């Protein structure tokens, strides 16, 4: 649903689960709607290339903090390690690929008992 003349439109992972064709169509619709309404859009997504194709300005966040911001062109050539890792989908960098957690035994309370 679209409110009449919204100043701000927010999208949360609008490309999640979409095939490449649907993703492209959705990205174009978002851009065209934004331009037609003259509104500001905030788009949260992990689909970097789709966002770069339609965004005027981007922010990168890590651990709840903004770590970089700029135009898509600036982000593509950024030397920032967070940005480089995310834009290039690199497994190694400041963002860990694997987040260690409790063992299943610890989670279920089956660990060694005194």
GROMACS .gro file of N, CA and C in nm:
model
  342
    1UNK      N    1   0.084  -0.118   0.000
    1UNK     CA    2   0.000   0.000   0.000
    1UNK      C    3   0.088   0.124   0.000
    2UNK      N    4   0.047   0.225  -0.073
    2UNK     CA    5   0.122   0.350  -0.081
    2UNK      C    6   0.032   0.462  -0.030
    3UNK      N    7   0.081   0.536   0.068
    3UNK     CA    8   0.010   0.654   0.116
    3UNK      C    9   0.017   0.762   0.009
    4UNK      N   10  -0.079   0.851   0.009
    4UNK     CA   11  -0.077   0.960  -0.089
    4UNK      C   12   0.038   1.054  -0.060
    5UNK      N   13   0.119   1.080  -0.161
    5UNK     CA   14   0.232   1.172  -0.152
    5UNK      C   15   0.323   1.149  -0.031
    6UNK      N   16   0.377   1.028  -0.016
    6UNK     CA   17   0.466   1.005   0.099
    6UNK      C   18   0.598   1.079   0.081
    7UNK      N   19   0.652   1.132   0.189
    7UNK     CA   20   0.783   1.196   0.185
    7UNK      C   21   0.893   1.092   0.197
    8UNK      N   22   0.860   0.980   0.261
    8UNK     CA   23   0.959   0.876   0.287
    8UNK      C   24   0.895   0.739   0.264
    9UNK      N   25   0.967   0.654   0.191
    9UNK     CA   26   0.924   0.515   0.171
    9UNK      C   27   1.037   0.426   0.220
   10UNK      N   28   1.004   0.328   0.302
   10UNK     CA   29   1.105   0.237   0.356
   10UNK      C   30   1.082   0.096   0.301
   11UNK      N   31   1.192   0.032   0.259
   11UNK     CA   32   1.188  -0.104   0.206
   11UNK      C   33   1.282  -0.190   0.290
   12UNK      N   34   1.235  -0.305   0.333
   12UNK     CA   35   1.317  -0.398   0.410
   12UNK      C   36   1.337  -0.525   0.328
   13UNK      N   37   1.458  -0.543   0.277
   13UNK     CA   38   1.495  -0.659   0.196
   13UNK      C   39   1.394  -0.685   0.083
   14UNK      N   40   1.370  -0.586  -0.004
   14UNK     CA   41   1.269  -0.605  -0.109
   14UNK      C   42   1.308  -0.706  -0.216
   15UNK      N   43   1.436  -0.745  -0.222
   15UNK     CA   44   1.480  -0.840  -0.324
   15UNK      C   45   1.495  -0.982  -0.272
   16UNK      N   46   1.468  -1.004  -0.144
   16UNK     CA   47   1.487  -1.136  -0.084
   16UNK      C   48   1.400  -1.241  -0.152
   17UNK      N   49   1.463  -1.348  -0.194
   17UNK     CA   50   1.392  -1.461  -0.253
   17UNK      C   51   1.348  -1.442  -0.397
   18UNK      N   52   1.388  -1.333  -0.460
   18UNK     CA   53   1.345  -1.309  -0.598
   18UNK      C   54   1.445  -1.366  -0.698
   19UNK      N   55   1.393  -1.414  -0.810
   19UNK     CA   56   1.481  -1.457  -0.919
   19UNK      C   57   1.538  -1.332  -0.986
   20UNK      N   58   1.642  -1.346  -1.068
   20UNK     CA   59   1.707  -1.228  -1.127
   20UNK      C   60   1.613  -1.137  -1.208
   21UNK      N   61   1.518  -1.196  -1.279
   21UNK     CA   62   1.425  -1.114  -1.358
   21UNK      C   63   1.334  -1.034  -1.266
   22UNK      N   64   1.276  -1.101  -1.168
   22UNK     CA   65   1.188  -1.032  -1.073
   22UNK      C   66   1.264  -0.926  -0.995
   23UNK      N   67   1.390  -0.955  -0.963
   23UNK     CA   68   1.472  -0.860  -0.890
   23UNK      C   69   1.493  -0.733  -0.971
   24UNK      N   70   1.525  -0.748  -1.099
   24UNK     CA   71   1.544  -0.632  -1.186
   24UNK      C   72   1.418  -0.550  -1.203
   25UNK      N   73   1.305  -0.618  -1.221
   25UNK     CA   74   1.176  -0.549  -1.235
   25UNK      C   75   1.143  -0.473  -1.107
   26UNK      N   76   1.163  -0.537  -0.993
   26UNK     CA   77   1.135  -0.473  -0.864
   26UNK      C   78   1.225  -0.351  -0.842
   27UNK      N   79   1.353  -0.365  -0.875
   27UNK     CA   80   1.446  -0.252  -0.860
   27UNK      C   81   1.401  -0.135  -0.947
   28UNK      N   82   1.362  -0.163  -1.072
   28UNK     CA   83   1.315  -0.056  -1.160
   28UNK      C   84   1.188   0.010  -1.107
   29UNK      N   85   1.097  -0.070  -1.053
   29UNK     CA   86   0.974  -0.014  -0.996
   29UNK      C   87   1.004   0.077  -0.878
   30UNK      N   88   1.097   0.034  -0.793
   30UNK     CA   89   1.135   0.117  -0.678
   30UNK      C   90   1.191   0.251  -0.725
   31UNK      N   91   1.282   0.246  -0.822
   31UNK     CA   92   1.344   0.369  -0.873
   31UNK      C   93   1.240   0.460  -0.939
   32UNK      N   94   1.154   0.401  -1.023
   32UNK     CA   95   1.053   0.481  -1.093
   32UNK      C   96   0.952   0.543  -0.996
   33UNK      N   97   0.911   0.465  -0.896
   33UNK     CA   98   0.817   0.516  -0.796
   33UNK      C   99   0.881   0.631  -0.718
   34UNK      N  100   1.005   0.613  -0.679
   34UNK     CA  101   1.077   0.717  -0.606
   34UNK      C  102   1.086   0.846  -0.689
   35UNK      N  103   1.123   0.832  -0.816
   35UNK     CA  104   1.135   0.948  -0.904
   35UNK      C  105   0.999   1.015  -0.928
   36UNK      N  106   0.896   0.934  -0.952
   36UNK     CA  107   0.763   0.988  -0.981
   36UNK      C  108   0.705   1.064  -0.863
   37UNK      N  109   0.728   1.013  -0.742
   37UNK     CA  110   0.672   1.077  -0.623
   37UNK      C  111   0.762   1.187  -0.569
   38UNK      N  112   0.888   1.188  -0.612
   38UNK     CA  113   0.983   1.285  -0.559
   38UNK      C  114   1.010   1.265  -0.411
   39UNK      N  115   0.999   1.142  -0.367
   39UNK     CA  116   1.016   1.111  -0.225
   39UNK      C  117   1.156   1.057  -0.198
   40UNK      N  118   1.185   1.040  -0.073
   40UNK     CA  119   1.310   0.979  -0.029
   40UNK      C  120   1.280   0.834   0.005
   41UNK      N  121   1.368   0.744  -0.034
   41UNK     CA  122   1.352   0.602  -0.001
   41UNK      C  123   1.469   0.555   0.082
   42UNK      N  124   1.438   0.472   0.180
   42UNK     CA  125   1.540   0.402   0.257
   42UNK      C  126   1.522   0.255   0.225
   43UNK      N  127   1.626   0.194   0.174
   43UNK     CA  128   1.620   0.055   0.130
   43UNK      C  129   1.725  -0.025   0.206
   44UNK      N  130   1.682  -0.124   0.282
   44UNK     CA  131   1.774  -0.213   0.353
   44UNK      C  132   1.786  -0.340   0.271
   45UNK      N  133   1.908  -0.375   0.231
   45UNK     CA  134   1.926  -0.492   0.147
   45UNK      C  135   2.068  -0.543   0.154
   46UNK      N  136   2.084  -0.672   0.130
   46UNK     CA  137   2.216  -0.734   0.116
   46UNK      C  138   2.252  -0.752  -0.031
   47UNK      N  139   2.163  -0.715  -0.121
   47UNK     CA  140   2.187  -0.726  -0.265
   47UNK      C  141   2.258  -0.599  -0.313
   48UNK      N  142   2.389  -0.598  -0.296
   48UNK     CA  143   2.470  -0.478  -0.321
   48UNK      C  144   2.455  -0.426  -0.463
   49UNK      N  145   2.469  -0.512  -0.562
   49UNK     CA  146   2.468  -0.466  -0.701
   49UNK      C  147   2.332  -0.408  -0.740
   50UNK      N  148   2.223  -0.467  -0.695
   50UNK     CA  149   2.090  -0.412  -0.724
   50UNK      C  150   2.075  -0.276  -0.660
   51UNK      N  151   2.121  -0.263  -0.537
   51UNK     CA  152   2.112  -0.133  -0.468
   51UNK      C  153   2.196  -0.028  -0.540
   52UNK      N  154   2.317  -0.066  -0.579
   52UNK     CA  155   2.403   0.028  -0.650
   52UNK      C  156   2.338   0.076  -0.780
   53UNK      N  157   2.259  -0.009  -0.843
   53UNK     CA  158   2.196   0.026  -0.970
   53UNK      C  159   2.087   0.132  -0.954
   54UNK      N  160   2.025   0.140  -0.835
   54UNK     CA  161   1.913   0.233  -0.819
   54UNK      C  162   1.936   0.341  -0.714
   55UNK      N  163   2.040   0.329  -0.633
   55UNK     CA  164   2.061   0.424  -0.523
   55UNK      C  165   2.142   0.546  -0.568
   56UNK      N  166   2.110   0.658  -0.506
   56UNK     CA  167   2.190   0.779  -0.525
   56UNK      C  168   2.302   0.784  -0.421
   57UNK      N  169   2.275   0.728  -0.304
   57UNK     CA  170   2.370   0.734  -0.193
   57UNK      C  171   2.351   0.609  -0.108
   58UNK      N  172   2.459   0.553  -0.058
   58UNK     CA  173   2.450   0.429   0.020
   58UNK      C  174   2.525   0.443   0.153
   59UNK      N  175   2.480   0.366   0.250
   59UNK     CA  176   2.546   0.356   0.380
   59UNK      C  177   2.577   0.209   0.404
   60UNK      N  178   2.695   0.181   0.455
   60UNK     CA  179   2.731   0.045   0.496
   60UNK      C  180   2.732   0.042   0.648
   61UNK      N  181   2.668  -0.061   0.704
   61UNK     CA  182   2.664  -0.077   0.849
   61UNK      C  183   2.729  -0.208   0.889
   62UNK      N  184   2.791  -0.205   1.006
   62UNK     CA  185   2.847  -0.326   1.065
   62UNK      C  186   2.836  -0.313   1.215
   63UNK      N  187   2.787  -0.416   1.279
   63UNK     CA  188   2.769  -0.419   1.424
   63UNK      C  189   2.688  -0.298   1.472
   64UNK      N  190   2.587  -0.260   1.395
   64UNK     CA  191   2.498  -0.152   1.434
   64UNK      C  192   2.552  -0.012   1.414
   65UNK      N  193   2.667   0.001   1.350
   65UNK     CA  194   2.727   0.133   1.328
   65UNK      C  195   2.750   0.156   1.179
   66UNK      N  196   2.739   0.282   1.138
   66UNK     CA  197   2.770   0.318   1.000
   66UNK      C  198   2.922   0.317   0.986
   67UNK      N  199   2.973   0.234   0.895
   67UNK     CA  200   3.118   0.224   0.875
   67UNK      C  201   3.164   0.293   0.747
   68UNK      N  202   3.071   0.322   0.656
   68UNK     CA  203   3.107   0.392   0.532
   68UNK      C  204   2.981   0.448   0.468
   69UNK      N  205   3.000   0.553   0.389
   69UNK     CA  206   2.888   0.612   0.315
   69UNK      C  207   2.942   0.684   0.194
   70UNK      N  208   2.858   0.689   0.090
   70UNK     CA  209   2.898   0.757  -0.032
   70UNK      C  210   2.810   0.715  -0.148
   71UNK      N  211   2.846   0.759  -0.266
   71UNK     CA  212   2.772   0.720  -0.385
   71UNK      C  213   2.811   0.577  -0.422
   72UNK      N  214   2.729   0.511  -0.502
   72UNK     CA  215   2.768   0.377  -0.547
   72UNK      C  216   2.905   0.376  -0.615
   73UNK      N  217   2.934   0.478  -0.696
   73UNK     CA  218   3.064   0.484  -0.764
   73UNK      C  219   3.178   0.493  -0.663
   74UNK      N  220   3.160   0.572  -0.558
   74UNK     CA  221   3.262   0.585  -0.454
   74UNK      C  222   3.280   0.453  -0.379
   75UNK      N  223   3.172   0.385  -0.353
   75UNK     CA  224   3.180   0.259  -0.278
   75UNK      C  225   3.247   0.149  -0.360
   76UNK      N  226   3.230   0.150  -0.491
   76UNK     CA  227   3.293   0.049  -0.576
   76UNK      C  228   3.446   0.057  -0.571
   77UNK      N  229   3.501   0.175  -0.548
   77UNK     CA  230   3.646   0.192  -0.545
   77UNK      C  231   3.699   0.221  -0.404
   78UNK      N  232   3.615   0.203  -0.304
   78UNK     CA  233   3.654   0.232  -0.166
   78UNK      C  234   3.767   0.141  -0.120
   79UNK      N  235   3.858   0.199  -0.042
   79UNK     CA  236   3.966   0.121   0.018
   79UNK      C  237   3.927   0.070   0.156
   80UNK      N  238   3.810   0.109   0.204
   80UNK     CA  239   3.764   0.065   0.336
   80UNK      C  240   3.749  -0.087   0.336
   81UNK      N  241   3.810  -0.156   0.434
   81UNK     CA  242   3.805  -0.303   0.434
   81UNK      C  243   3.663  -0.360   0.445
   82UNK      N  244   3.575  -0.295   0.522
   82UNK     CA  245   3.437  -0.344   0.532
   82UNK      C  246   3.367  -0.336   0.397
   83UNK      N  247   3.382  -0.221   0.332
   83UNK     CA  248   3.317  -0.200   0.203
   83UNK      C  249   3.374  -0.295   0.098
   84UNK      N  250   3.505  -0.305   0.091
   84UNK     CA  251   3.568  -0.393  -0.008
   84UNK      C  252   3.520  -0.537   0.009
   85UNK      N  253   3.516  -0.584   0.134
   85UNK     CA  254   3.473  -0.721   0.158
   85UNK      C  255   3.329  -0.742   0.112
   86UNK      N  256   3.241  -0.650   0.145
   86UNK     CA  257   3.100  -0.668   0.112
   86UNK      C  258   3.074  -0.651  -0.036
   87UNK      N  259   3.131  -0.548  -0.098
   87UNK     CA  260   3.110  -0.523  -0.241
   87UNK      C  261   3.164  -0.637  -0.326
   88UNK      N  262   3.278  -0.692  -0.285
   88UNK     CA  263   3.341  -0.800  -0.361
   88UNK      C  264   3.302  -0.939  -0.314
   89UNK      N  265   3.213  -0.947  -0.215
   89UNK     CA  266   3.168  -1.075  -0.160
   89UNK      C  267   3.286  -1.163  -0.118
   90UNK      N  268   3.384  -1.100  -0.054
   90UNK     CA  269   3.504  -1.173  -0.012
   90UNK      C  270   3.480  -1.245   0.121
   91UNK      N  271   3.522  -1.370   0.132
   91UNK     CA  272   3.501  -1.443   0.257
   91UNK      C  273   3.590  -1.396   0.371
   92UNK      N  274   3.705  -1.335   0.337
   92UNK     CA  275   3.799  -1.291   0.440
   92UNK      C  276   3.799  -1.140   0.450
   93UNK      N  277   3.802  -1.091   0.573
   93UNK     CA  278   3.804  -0.948   0.598
   93UNK      C  279   3.757  -0.921   0.739
   94UNK      N  280   3.722  -0.797   0.769
   94UNK     CA  281   3.682  -0.762   0.905
   94UNK      C  282   3.549  -0.822   0.948
   95UNK      N  283   3.464  -0.860   0.853
   95UNK     CA  284   3.336  -0.923   0.888
   95UNK      C  285   3.355  -1.074   0.883
   96UNK      N  286   3.344  -1.142   0.998
   96UNK     CA  287   3.367  -1.287   0.998
   96UNK      C  288   3.258  -1.361   0.923
   97UNK      N  289   3.299  -1.464   0.851
   97UNK     CA  290   3.203  -1.547   0.779
   97UNK      C  291   3.129  -1.638   0.875
   98UNK      N  292   3.199  -1.687   0.976
   98UNK     CA  293   3.142  -1.782   1.071
   98UNK      C  294   3.132  -1.716   1.207
   99UNK      N  295   3.013  -1.716   1.263
   99UNK     CA  296   2.993  -1.663   1.397
   99UNK      C  297   2.984  -1.781   1.493
  100UNK      N  298   3.087  -1.801   1.576
  100UNK     CA  299   3.083  -1.915   1.668
  100UNK      C  300   2.971  -1.899   1.770
  101UNK      N  301   2.913  -2.008   1.804
  101UNK     CA  302   2.806  -2.008   1.903
  101UNK      C  303   2.827  -2.120   2.003
  102UNK      N  304   2.732  -2.133   2.093
  102UNK     CA  305   2.738  -2.240   2.192
  102UNK      C  306   2.726  -2.375   2.122
  103UNK      N  307   2.782  -2.476   2.185
  103UNK     CA  308   2.765  -2.612   2.133
  103UNK      C  309   2.621  -2.655   2.159
  104UNK      N  310   2.575  -2.754   2.086
  104UNK     CA  311   2.439  -2.805   2.106
  104UNK      C  312   2.422  -2.857   2.248
  105UNK      N  313   2.523  -2.926   2.300
  105UNK     CA  314   2.516  -2.977   2.437
  105UNK      C  315   2.496  -2.863   2.537
  106UNK      N  316   2.571  -2.754   2.519
  106UNK     CA  317   2.555  -2.640   2.610
  106UNK      C  318   2.418  -2.576   2.595
  107UNK      N  319   2.370  -2.565   2.472
  107UNK     CA  320   2.238  -2.507   2.449
  107UNK      C  321   2.128  -2.588   2.516
  108UNK      N  322   2.142  -2.718   2.513
  108UNK     CA  323   2.040  -2.806   2.570
  108UNK      C  324   2.064  -2.839   2.717
  109UNK      N  325   2.172  -2.784   2.771
  109UNK     CA  326   2.203  -2.811   2.911
  109UNK      C  327   2.253  -2.952   2.936
  110UNK      N  328   2.315  -3.012   2.835
  110UNK     CA  329   2.363  -3.150   2.847
  110UNK      C  330   2.512  -3.157   2.876
  111UNK      N  331   2.573  -3.042   2.904
  111UNK     CA  332   2.716  -3.039   2.930
  111UNK      C  333   2.751  -3.116   3.056
  112UNK      N  334   2.878  -3.116   3.089
  112UNK     CA  335   2.927  -3.185   3.208
  112UNK      C  336   2.865  -3.123   3.331
  113UNK      N  337   2.811  -3.208   3.418
  113UNK     CA  338   2.749  -3.160   3.543
  113UNK      C  339   2.837  -3.196   3.661
  114UNK      N  340   2.843  -3.106   3.759
  114UNK     CA  341   2.927  -3.135   3.877
  114UNK      C  342   2.873  -3.247   3.962
   0.00000   0.00000   0.00000
